[in-house]
Every structure is written in structure tokens, then in C-alpha cells.
mmCIF file of C-alpha atoms in Angstrom:
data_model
loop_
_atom_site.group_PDB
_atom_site.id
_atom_site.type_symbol
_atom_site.label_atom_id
_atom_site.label_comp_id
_atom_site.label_asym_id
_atom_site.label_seq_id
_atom_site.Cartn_x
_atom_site.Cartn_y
_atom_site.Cartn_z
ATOM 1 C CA UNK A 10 0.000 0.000 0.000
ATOM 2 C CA UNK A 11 0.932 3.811 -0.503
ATOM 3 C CA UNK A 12 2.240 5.629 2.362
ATOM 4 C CA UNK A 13 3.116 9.167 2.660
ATOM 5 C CA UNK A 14 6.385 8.888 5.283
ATOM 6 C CA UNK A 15 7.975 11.949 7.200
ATOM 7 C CA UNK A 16 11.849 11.242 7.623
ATOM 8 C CA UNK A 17 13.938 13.220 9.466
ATOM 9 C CA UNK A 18 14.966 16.895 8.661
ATOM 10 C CA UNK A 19 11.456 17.634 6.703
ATOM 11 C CA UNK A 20 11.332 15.246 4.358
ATOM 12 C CA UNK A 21 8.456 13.821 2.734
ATOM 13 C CA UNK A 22 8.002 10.715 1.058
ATOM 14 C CA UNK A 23 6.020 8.041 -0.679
ATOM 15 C CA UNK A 24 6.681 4.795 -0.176
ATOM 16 C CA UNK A 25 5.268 1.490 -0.389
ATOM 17 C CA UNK A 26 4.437 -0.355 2.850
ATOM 18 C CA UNK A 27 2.585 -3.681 3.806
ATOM 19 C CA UNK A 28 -0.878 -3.403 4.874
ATOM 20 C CA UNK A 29 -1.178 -4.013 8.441
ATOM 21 C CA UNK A 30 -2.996 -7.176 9.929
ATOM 22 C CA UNK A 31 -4.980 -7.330 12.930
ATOM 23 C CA UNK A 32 -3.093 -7.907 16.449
ATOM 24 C CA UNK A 33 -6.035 -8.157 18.678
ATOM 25 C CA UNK A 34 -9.744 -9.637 19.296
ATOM 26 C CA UNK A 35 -10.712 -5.357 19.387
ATOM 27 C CA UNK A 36 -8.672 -4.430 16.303
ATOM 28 C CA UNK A 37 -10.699 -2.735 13.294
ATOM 29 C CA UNK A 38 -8.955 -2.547 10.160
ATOM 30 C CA UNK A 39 -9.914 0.663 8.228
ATOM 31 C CA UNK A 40 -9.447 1.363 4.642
ATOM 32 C CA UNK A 41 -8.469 4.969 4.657
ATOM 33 C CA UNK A 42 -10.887 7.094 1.909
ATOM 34 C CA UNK A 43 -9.644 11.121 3.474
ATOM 35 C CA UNK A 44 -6.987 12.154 5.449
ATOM 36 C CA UNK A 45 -6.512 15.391 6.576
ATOM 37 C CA UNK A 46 -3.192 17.219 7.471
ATOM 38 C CA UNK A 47 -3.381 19.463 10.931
ATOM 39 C CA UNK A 48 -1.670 22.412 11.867
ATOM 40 C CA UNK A 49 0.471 19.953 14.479
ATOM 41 C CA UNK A 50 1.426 17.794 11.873
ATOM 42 C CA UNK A 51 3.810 20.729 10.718
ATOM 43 C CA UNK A 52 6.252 20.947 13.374
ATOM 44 C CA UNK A 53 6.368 17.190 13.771
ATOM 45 C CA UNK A 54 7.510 17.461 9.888
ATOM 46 C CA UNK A 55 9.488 20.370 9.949
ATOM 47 C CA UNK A 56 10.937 20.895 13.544
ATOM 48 C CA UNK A 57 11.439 17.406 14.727
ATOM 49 C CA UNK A 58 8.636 17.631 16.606
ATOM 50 C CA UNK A 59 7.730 13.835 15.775
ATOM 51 C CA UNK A 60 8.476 10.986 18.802
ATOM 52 C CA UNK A 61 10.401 9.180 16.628
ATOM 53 C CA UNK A 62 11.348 8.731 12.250
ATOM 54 C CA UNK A 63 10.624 7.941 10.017
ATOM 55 C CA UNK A 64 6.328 8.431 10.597
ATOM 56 C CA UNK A 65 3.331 8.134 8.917
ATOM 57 C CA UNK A 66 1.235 11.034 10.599
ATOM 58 C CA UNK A 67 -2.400 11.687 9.796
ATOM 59 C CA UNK A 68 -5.462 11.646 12.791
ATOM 60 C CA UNK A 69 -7.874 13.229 11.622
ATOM 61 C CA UNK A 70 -9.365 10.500 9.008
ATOM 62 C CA UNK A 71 -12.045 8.625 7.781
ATOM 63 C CA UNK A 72 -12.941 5.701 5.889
ATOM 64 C CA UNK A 73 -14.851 2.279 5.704
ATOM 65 C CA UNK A 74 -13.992 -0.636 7.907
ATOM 66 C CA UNK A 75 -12.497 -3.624 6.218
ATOM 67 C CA UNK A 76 -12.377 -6.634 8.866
ATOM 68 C CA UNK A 77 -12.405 -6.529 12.863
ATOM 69 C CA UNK A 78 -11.272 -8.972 15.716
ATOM 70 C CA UNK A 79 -13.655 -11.412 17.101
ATOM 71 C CA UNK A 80 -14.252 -9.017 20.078
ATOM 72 C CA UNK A 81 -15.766 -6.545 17.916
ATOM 73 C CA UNK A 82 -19.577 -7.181 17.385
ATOM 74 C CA UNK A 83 -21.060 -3.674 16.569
ATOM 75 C CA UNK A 84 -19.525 -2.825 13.536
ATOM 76 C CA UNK A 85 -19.824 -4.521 9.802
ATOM 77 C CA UNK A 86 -17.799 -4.505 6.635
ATOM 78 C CA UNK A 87 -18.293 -1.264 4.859
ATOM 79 C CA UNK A 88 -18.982 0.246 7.683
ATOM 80 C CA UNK A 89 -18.416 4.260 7.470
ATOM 81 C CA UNK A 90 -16.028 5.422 9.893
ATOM 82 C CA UNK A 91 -14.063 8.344 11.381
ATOM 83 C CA UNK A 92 -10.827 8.781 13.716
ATOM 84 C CA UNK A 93 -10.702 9.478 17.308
ATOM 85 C CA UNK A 94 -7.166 9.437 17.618
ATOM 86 C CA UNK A 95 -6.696 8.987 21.652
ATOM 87 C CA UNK A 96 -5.578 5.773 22.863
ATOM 88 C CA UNK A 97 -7.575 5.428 25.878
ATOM 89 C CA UNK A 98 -5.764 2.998 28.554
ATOM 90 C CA UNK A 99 -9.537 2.076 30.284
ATOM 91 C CA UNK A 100 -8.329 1.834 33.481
ATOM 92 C CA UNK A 101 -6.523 4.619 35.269
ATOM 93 C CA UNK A 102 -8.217 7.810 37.323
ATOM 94 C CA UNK A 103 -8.218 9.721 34.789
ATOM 95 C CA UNK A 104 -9.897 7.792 32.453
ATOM 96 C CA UNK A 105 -12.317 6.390 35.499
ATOM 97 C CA UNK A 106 -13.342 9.607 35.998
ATOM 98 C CA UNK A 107 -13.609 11.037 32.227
ATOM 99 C CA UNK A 108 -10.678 12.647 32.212
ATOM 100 C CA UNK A 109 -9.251 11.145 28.974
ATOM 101 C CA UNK A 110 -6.608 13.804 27.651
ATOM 102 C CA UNK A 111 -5.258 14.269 30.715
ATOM 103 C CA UNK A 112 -3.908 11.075 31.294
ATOM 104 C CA UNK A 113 -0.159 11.549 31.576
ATOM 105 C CA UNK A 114 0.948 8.663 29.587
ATOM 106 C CA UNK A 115 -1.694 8.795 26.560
ATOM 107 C CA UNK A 116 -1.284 7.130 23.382
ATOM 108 C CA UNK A 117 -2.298 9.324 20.155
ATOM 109 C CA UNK A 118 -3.077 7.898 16.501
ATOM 110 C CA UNK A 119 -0.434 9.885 13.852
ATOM 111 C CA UNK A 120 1.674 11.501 16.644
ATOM 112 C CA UNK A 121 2.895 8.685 18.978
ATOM 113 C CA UNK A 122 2.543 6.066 16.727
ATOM 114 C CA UNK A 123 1.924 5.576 12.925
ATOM 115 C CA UNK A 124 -1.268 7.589 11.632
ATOM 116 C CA UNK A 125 -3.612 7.219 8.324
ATOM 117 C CA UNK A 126 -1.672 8.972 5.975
ATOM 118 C CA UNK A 127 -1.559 5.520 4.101
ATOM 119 C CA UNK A 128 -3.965 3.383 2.717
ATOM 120 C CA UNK A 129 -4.794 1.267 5.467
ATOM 121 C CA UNK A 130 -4.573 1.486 9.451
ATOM 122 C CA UNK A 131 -5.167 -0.742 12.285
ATOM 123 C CA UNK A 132 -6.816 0.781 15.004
ATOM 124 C CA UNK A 133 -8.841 -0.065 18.271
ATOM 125 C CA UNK A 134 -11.975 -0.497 18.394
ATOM 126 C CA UNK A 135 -12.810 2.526 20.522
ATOM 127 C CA UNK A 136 -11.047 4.402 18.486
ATOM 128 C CA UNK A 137 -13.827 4.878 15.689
ATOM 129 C CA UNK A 138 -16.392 6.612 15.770
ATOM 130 C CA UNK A 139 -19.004 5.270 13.287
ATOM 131 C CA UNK A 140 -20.386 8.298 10.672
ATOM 132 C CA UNK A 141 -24.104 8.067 9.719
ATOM 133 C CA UNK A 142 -25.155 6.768 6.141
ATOM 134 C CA UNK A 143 -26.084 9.825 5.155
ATOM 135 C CA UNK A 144 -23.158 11.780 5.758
ATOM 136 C CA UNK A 145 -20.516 12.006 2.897
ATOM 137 C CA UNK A 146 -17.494 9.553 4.025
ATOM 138 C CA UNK A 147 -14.915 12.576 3.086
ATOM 139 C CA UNK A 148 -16.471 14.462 5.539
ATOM 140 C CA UNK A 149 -15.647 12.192 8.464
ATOM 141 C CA UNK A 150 -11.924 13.755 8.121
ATOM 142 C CA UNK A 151 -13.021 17.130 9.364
ATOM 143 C CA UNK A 152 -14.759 15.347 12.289
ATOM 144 C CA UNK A 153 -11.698 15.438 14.590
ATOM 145 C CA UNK A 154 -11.061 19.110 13.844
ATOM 146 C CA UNK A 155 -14.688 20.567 14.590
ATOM 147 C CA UNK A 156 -14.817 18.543 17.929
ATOM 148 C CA UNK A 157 -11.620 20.949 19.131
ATOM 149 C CA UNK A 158 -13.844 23.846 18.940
ATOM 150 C CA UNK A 159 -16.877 21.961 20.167
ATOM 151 C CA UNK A 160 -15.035 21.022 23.072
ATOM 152 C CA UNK A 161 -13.974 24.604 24.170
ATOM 153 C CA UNK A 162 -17.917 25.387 24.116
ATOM 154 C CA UNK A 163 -18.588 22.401 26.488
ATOM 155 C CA UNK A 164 -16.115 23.323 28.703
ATOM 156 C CA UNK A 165 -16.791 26.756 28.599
ATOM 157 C CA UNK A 166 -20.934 25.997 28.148
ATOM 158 C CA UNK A 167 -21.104 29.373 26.616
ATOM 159 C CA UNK A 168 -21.621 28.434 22.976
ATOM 160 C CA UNK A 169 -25.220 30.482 22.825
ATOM 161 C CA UNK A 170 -22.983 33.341 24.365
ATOM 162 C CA UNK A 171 -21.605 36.467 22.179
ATOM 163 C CA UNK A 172 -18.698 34.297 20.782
ATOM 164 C CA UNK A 173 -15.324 36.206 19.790
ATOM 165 C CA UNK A 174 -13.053 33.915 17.595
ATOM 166 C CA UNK A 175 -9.141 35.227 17.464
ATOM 167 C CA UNK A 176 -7.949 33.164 14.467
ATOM 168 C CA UNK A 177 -10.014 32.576 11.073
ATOM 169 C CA UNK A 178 -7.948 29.664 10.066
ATOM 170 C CA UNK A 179 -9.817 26.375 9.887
ATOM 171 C CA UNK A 180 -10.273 25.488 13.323
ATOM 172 C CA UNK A 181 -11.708 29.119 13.667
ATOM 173 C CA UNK A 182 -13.933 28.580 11.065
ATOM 174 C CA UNK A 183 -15.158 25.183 12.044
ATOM 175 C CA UNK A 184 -15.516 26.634 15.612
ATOM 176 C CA UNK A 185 -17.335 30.457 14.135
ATOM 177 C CA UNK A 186 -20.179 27.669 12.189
ATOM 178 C CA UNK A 187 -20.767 25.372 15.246
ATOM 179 C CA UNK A 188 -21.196 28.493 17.406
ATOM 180 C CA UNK A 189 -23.697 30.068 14.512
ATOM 181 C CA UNK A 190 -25.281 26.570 14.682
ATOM 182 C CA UNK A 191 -25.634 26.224 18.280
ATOM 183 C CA UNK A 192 -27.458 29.262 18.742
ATOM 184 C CA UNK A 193 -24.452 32.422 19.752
ATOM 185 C CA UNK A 194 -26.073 36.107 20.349
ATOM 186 C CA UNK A 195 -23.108 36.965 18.202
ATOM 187 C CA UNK A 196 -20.304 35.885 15.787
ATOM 188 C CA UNK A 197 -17.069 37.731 15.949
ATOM 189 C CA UNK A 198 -14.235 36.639 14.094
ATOM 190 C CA UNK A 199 -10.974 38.827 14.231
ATOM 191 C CA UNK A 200 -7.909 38.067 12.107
ATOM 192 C CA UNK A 201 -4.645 39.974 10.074
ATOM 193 C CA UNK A 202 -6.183 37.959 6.656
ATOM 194 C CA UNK A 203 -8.846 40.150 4.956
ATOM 195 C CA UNK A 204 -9.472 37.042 2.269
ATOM 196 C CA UNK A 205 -10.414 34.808 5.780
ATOM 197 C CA UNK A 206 -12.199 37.908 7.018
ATOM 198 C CA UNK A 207 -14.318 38.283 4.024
ATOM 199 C CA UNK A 208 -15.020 34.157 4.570
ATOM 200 C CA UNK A 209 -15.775 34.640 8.195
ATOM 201 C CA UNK A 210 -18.661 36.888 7.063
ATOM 202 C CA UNK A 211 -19.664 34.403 4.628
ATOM 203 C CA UNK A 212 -19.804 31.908 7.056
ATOM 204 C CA UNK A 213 -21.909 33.883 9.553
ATOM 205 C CA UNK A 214 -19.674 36.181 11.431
ATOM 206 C CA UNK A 215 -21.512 39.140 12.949
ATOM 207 C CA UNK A 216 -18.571 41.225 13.205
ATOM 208 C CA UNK A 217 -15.099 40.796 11.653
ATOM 209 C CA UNK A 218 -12.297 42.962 12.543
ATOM 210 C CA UNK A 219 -8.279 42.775 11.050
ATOM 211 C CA UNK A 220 -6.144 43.196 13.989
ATOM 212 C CA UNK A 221 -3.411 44.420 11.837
ATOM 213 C CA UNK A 222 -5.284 47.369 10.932
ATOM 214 C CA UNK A 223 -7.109 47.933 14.693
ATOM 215 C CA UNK A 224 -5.435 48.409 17.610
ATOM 216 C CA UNK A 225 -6.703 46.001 20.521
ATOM 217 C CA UNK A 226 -8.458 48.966 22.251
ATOM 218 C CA UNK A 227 -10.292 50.092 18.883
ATOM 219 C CA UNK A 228 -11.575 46.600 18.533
ATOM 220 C CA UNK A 229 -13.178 46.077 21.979
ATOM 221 C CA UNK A 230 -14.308 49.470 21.830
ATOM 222 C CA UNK A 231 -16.342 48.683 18.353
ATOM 223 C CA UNK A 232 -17.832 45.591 20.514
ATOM 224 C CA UNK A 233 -18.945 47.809 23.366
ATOM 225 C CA UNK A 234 -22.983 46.865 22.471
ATOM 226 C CA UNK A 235 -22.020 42.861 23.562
ATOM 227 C CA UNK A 236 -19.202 43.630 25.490
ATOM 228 C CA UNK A 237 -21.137 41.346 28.281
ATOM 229 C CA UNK A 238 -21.440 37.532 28.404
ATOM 230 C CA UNK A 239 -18.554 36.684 26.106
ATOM 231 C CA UNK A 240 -16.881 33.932 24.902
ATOM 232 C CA UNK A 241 -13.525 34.517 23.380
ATOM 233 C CA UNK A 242 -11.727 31.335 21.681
ATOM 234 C CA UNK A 243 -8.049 32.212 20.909
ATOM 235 C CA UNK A 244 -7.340 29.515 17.947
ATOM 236 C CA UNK A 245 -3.983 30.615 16.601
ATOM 237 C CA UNK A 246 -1.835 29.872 18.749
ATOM 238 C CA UNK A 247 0.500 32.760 19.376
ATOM 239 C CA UNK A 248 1.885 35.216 21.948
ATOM 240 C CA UNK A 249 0.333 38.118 20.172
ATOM 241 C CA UNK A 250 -3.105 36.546 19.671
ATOM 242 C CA UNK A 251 -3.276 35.493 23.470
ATOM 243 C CA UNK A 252 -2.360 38.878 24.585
ATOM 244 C CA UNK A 253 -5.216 40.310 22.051
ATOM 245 C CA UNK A 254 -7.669 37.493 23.430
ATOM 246 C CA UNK A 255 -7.207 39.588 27.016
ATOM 247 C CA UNK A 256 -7.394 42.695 25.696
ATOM 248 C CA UNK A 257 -10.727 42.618 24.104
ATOM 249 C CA UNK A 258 -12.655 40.778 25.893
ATOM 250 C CA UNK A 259 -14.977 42.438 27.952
ATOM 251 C CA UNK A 260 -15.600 42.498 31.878
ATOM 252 C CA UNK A 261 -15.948 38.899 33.117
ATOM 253 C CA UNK A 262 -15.983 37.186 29.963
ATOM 254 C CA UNK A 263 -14.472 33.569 29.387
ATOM 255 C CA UNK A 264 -10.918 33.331 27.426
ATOM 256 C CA UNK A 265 -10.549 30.034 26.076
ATOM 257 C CA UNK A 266 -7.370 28.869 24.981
ATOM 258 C CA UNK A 267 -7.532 26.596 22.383
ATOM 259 C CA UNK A 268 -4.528 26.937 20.289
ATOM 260 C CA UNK A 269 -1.218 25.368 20.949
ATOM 261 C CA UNK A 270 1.912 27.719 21.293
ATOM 262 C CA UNK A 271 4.758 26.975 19.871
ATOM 263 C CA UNK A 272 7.056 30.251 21.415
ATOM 264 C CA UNK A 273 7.216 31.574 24.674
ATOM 265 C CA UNK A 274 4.208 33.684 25.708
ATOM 266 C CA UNK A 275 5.036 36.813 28.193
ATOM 267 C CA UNK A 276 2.597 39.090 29.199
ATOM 268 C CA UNK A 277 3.077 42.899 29.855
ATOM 269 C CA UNK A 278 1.945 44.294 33.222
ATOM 270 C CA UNK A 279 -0.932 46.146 32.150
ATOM 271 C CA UNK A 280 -1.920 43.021 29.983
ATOM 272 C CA UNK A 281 -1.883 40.675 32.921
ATOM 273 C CA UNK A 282 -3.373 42.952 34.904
ATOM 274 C CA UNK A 283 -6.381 43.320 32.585
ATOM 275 C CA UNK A 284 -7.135 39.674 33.961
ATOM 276 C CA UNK A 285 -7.850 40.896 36.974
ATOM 277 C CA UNK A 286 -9.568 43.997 36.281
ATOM 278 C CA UNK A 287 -12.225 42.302 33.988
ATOM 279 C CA UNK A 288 -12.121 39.173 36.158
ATOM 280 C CA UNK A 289 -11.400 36.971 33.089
ATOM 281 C CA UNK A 290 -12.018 33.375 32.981
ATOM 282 C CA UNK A 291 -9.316 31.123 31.732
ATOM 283 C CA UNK A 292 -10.289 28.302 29.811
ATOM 284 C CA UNK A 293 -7.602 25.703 28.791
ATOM 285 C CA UNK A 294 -8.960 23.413 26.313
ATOM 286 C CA UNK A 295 -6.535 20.546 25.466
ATOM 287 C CA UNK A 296 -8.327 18.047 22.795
ATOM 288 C CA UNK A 297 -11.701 17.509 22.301
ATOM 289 C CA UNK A 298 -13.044 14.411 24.767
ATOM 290 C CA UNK A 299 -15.535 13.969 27.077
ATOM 291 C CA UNK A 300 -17.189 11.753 29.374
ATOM 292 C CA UNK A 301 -19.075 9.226 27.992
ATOM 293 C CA UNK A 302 -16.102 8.447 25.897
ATOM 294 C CA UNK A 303 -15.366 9.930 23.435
ATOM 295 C CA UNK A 304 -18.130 12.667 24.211
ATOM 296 C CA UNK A 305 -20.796 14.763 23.046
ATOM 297 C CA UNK A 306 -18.171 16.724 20.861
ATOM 298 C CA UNK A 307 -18.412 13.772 18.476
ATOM 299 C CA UNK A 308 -22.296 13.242 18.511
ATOM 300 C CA UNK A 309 -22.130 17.225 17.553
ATOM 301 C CA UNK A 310 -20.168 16.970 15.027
ATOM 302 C CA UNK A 311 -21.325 14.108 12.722
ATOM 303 C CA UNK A 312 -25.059 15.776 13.546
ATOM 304 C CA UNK A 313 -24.244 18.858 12.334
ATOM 305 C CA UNK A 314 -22.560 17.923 8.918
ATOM 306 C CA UNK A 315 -25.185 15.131 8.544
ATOM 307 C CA UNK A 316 -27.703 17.580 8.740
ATOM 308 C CA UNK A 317 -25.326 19.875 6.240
ATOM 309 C CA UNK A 318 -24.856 22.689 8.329
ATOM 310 C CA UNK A 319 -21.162 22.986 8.230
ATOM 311 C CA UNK A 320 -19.849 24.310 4.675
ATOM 312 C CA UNK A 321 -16.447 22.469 4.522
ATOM 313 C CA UNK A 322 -15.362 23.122 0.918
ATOM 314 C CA UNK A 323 -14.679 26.665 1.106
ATOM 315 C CA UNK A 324 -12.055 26.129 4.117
ATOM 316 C CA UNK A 325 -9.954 23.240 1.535
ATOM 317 C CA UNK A 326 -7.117 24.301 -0.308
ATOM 318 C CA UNK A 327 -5.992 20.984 -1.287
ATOM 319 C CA UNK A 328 -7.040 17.523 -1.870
ATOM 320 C CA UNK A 329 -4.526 14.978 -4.075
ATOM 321 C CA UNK A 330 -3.304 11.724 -4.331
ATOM 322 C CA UNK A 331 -0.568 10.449 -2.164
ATOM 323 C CA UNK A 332 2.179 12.059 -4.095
ATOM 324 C CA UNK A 333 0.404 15.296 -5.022
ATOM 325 C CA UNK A 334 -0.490 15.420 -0.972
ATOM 326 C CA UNK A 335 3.252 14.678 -0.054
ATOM 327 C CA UNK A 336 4.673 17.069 -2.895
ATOM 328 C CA UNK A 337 2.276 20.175 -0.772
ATOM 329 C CA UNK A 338 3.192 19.132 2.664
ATOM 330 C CA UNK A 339 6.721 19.559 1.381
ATOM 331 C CA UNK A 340 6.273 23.031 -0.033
ATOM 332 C CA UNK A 341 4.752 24.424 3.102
ATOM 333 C CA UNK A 342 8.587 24.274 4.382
ATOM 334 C CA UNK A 343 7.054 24.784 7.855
ATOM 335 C CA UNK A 344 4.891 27.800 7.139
ATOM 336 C CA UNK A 345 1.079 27.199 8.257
ATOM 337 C CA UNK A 346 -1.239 26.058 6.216
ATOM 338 C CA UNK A 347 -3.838 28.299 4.062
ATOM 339 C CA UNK A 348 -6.546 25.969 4.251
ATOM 340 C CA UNK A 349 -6.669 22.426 4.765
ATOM 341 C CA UNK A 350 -4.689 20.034 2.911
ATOM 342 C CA UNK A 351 -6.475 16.537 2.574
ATOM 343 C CA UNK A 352 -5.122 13.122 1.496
ATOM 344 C CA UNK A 353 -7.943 11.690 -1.000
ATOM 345 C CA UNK A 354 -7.214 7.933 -1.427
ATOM 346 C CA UNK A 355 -9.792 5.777 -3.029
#
């Protein structure tokens, strides 16, 4: 089978591997149809950010189940299926008590072990999630990604709140149509991208605002009219976007920190203390599970496109065949994506 394989130093191969066999009674294996590439699959490329090389990454997937273990007795051949990339252990107190990501020793689909960027992966049984008929099967790979954002709104339960998005990428705008879907006062997305600005309002956005050409202060004062009961979802991942996340969000409002920094983050004085003053709400959100495994998130999600309320084609900017995938991984050269780049295998 075709495998697109990350070797050290960035590079980014095809190469042909043997399909994998089943190595216990729970096994499923899946014939991969979509896989998508996410924003932490780029430093894991391009920064040695990968446990070990060379890797097939790729969790956030879907496909149609092939053949399953003897244990398995709710699934069929042909079954439609998507990714949920933990590796839940079943036994410790954190999973006991629901708290799956937090378990210090987790396993993880595509990061800690080899992922679906290939035509065929073995995975456990508890690790699909099975898609309804009458959802498209490519859509199951933008499952994983709208359950991030789904997850900071059940954390936060805020999601029919005036919802501030920092970030228009395509977690942000996953996250601005669940919110529009779920019943916000309010969409605001804010980003430095005036093309993903003009999409935002597309989308739904009530308000969209370029922080490169507005100062922090302008922008919070232009939200003044719902500067109460807000949720602000900081989903790019930077020092600069976290500080801008503080300072406009308005008194008492819930920051939730969904994007994963890859630099140092320090805060200036009067930032910090703008925490205080508005007695902000900090909202880490690390993953997208919840108790019942693997959560409501999930049930969301595959609702939501099944019903076809989530436009997904305007936030793709790629979709090829294993070398044509591998060949645009390898030009991002570590830069972040401009829309998502999806593995289409047949």
C-alpha cells in the first residue's frame, strides 16, 4: 500500500508499505478514503517535533472498515467510519473519571505512533467513531477538527454566548459555524487575513475585525454593544493573539485557549493585569473528549454535517493523491497552512 512517510529533517516521502494485519480480538482494520493534514502535523515534519522517524502522521481520518477482531460485534464490513485518535488505557483515574486527555501517559493515533496517511490502518476499536449513512465519508476527516472547537464550548458551556473567535484559520472557522449553529447572540471573528475575514462573514460572522489594521483597544471598543457575556476562543496559537484574546474581551468574559503555542508567551503588566480587572475566565482546552467516551463533541459533530450545516469546501485548499499530498506538505517548508490540505485515497 501507498504511504506518505515523514523522515527526518522535513522530508516527505512516498513509499510502499505492507498493509497491516490485525493484532487483537478489538482491532478494526480501516481502509483509509480522506486524510486530513493538521496544523500539528507541521512541526512534527518540519521541527522534529515527531516521537520518533521515520512516521506516517495523519489523525484526523475517515474511511470504511475492512475486517475486525472477534471481540468486535457492533460494527460490519463497509462500515463508514471516522478517527478518534486517543488511545484510551480504560483503566486509570483519569480515564475512570472522564478525564481522557489528561492522562499523563496517553497514546495518540499519527503523533505517537503511525497515523492514516496511508492506505490502510489498524486501530482499536474505541477508536472509531461510526459516521451516519447519510453523511458524505470525506467528511468524516473534518470530524476530529470541529470537535476541538466543540469542546472549548462544552467546557466553557457558553456556545449560545456572544462568541469572539481570534484566528479565522480552519479550526476558527469550524468553531465560528458550530457556534452560529448552536445558537451564539453573536459571531465575531478577528484576524490579520482580509481574504479569511471576508469568509468569516460568509460563514456567519456578525462582526469581523483585522487586527493588523485595529489596535486592541479600537476593537473592543467597536464591541462595546455585547461587550457582556462573552466567549472569546483564541485559535492561533500565538503570543500576540493570546495577549489580544485579554485585551478585548470584555468584563468577566471567558478566554478560552484553544490553540497550541509553539514560542514563549510573556505578558506585559498592564496586559496581565487586565485579567484581573475584567475578572477573566481562563479556559484551557486541550483536545476535544468527554465523558461518555469519546463525548458529546463527536455526537455534535457528525449531527451537524449530517444535517449539512457545516460548509467544509470553502475552508480546503488541497485535496490529491498520495504524491500530489506529499509534494504540498513539502512546499509548506514549515509555514502554516492556508486551508486544509487533505489526502484523497480511493
Amino acid at each position: 500500500m501507498q504511504s506518505v512517510v515523514i523522515h527526518a529533517e522535513g522530508t516527505v516521502r512516498v513509499e510502499e508499505r505492507p498493509i497491516p494485519t490485525l493484532q487483537t480480538e478489538n482491532d478494526v482494520l480501516v481502509k483509509v478514503v480522506s486524510s486530513g493534514l493538521c496544523g500539528s502535523d507541521i512541526p512534527r515534519t518540519f521541527a522534529k517535533g515527531a516521537h520518533y522517524y521515520p512516521i506516517t502522521l495523519g489523525h484526523e481520518f475517515s474511511g470504511y472498515v475492512e475486517s475486525y477482531g472477534s471481540a468486535v460485534t457492533d460494527l460490519q464490513p463497509g462500515d463508514g467510519v471516522a478517527c478518534v485518535p486517543l488511545l484510551p488505557c480504560l483503566i486509570c483515574p483519569d480515564w475512570l473519571k472522564g478525564f481522557y486527555s489528561q492522562w499523563a501517559k496517553y497514546e495518540f493515533v499519527g503523533s505517537r505512533g503511525d497515523g492514516a496517511f496511508t492506505e490502510y490502518i489498524v486501530v482499536n476499536r474505541k477508536n472509531v467513531f461510526v459516521c451516519a449513512d447519510r453523511m458524505p465519508i470525506d467528511d468524516g476527516a473534518l470530524i476530529e477538527p470541529m470537535t476541538v472547537g466543540l469542546h472549548a464550548f462544552h467546557l466553557a458551556q457558553a456556545a449560545k454566548e456572544n462568541v469572539i473567535i481570534i484566528g479565522a484559520g480552519t479550526m476558527g472557522l469550524l468553531a465560528l459555524q458550530c457556534a452560529r449553529e448552536l445558537g451564539a447572540k453573536s459571531i465575531t471573528a478577528i484576524d490579520i487575513n482580509p481574504q479569511r475575514l471576508a469568509l468569516a462573514k460568509t460563514l456567519g460572522a456578525t462582526y469581523v475585525f483585522n487586527s493588523k489594521e485595529m489596535s486592541s483597544k479600537e476593537i473592543q471598543t467597536a464591541l462595546e454593544e455585547i461587550q457582556f457575556d462573552q466567549l472569546v476562543l483564541e485559535t492561533a496559537g500565538t503570543p500576540q493573539t493570546v495577549a489580544l484574546g485579554i485585551e478585548v474581551a470584555g468584563p468577566r468574559a471567558q478566554l478560552a485557549l484553544v490553540g497550541t503555542l509553539h514560542h514563549d508567551l510573556t505578558l506585559l503588566s498592564a496586559t496581565f493585569g487586565q485579567i484581573l480587572r475584567k475578572e477573566l475566565t481562563i479556559v484551557g482546552s486541550w483536545m476535544n473528549y468527554s465523558g461518555p467516551w469519546p463525548g458529546e463533541e463527536w455526537q455534535t459533530a457528525v449531527r451537524l454535517l449530517t444535517e449539512k450545516r457545516i460548509q467544509l469546501v470553502p475552508l480546503i485548499a488541497h485535496i490529491g493523491n498520495a504524491e500530489s499530498f506529499a509534494r504540498e506538505v513539502q512546499a509548506l517548508n514549515g509555514a502554516p497552512m492556508q486551508g486544509k490540505i487533505l489526502l484523497k485515497l480511493s
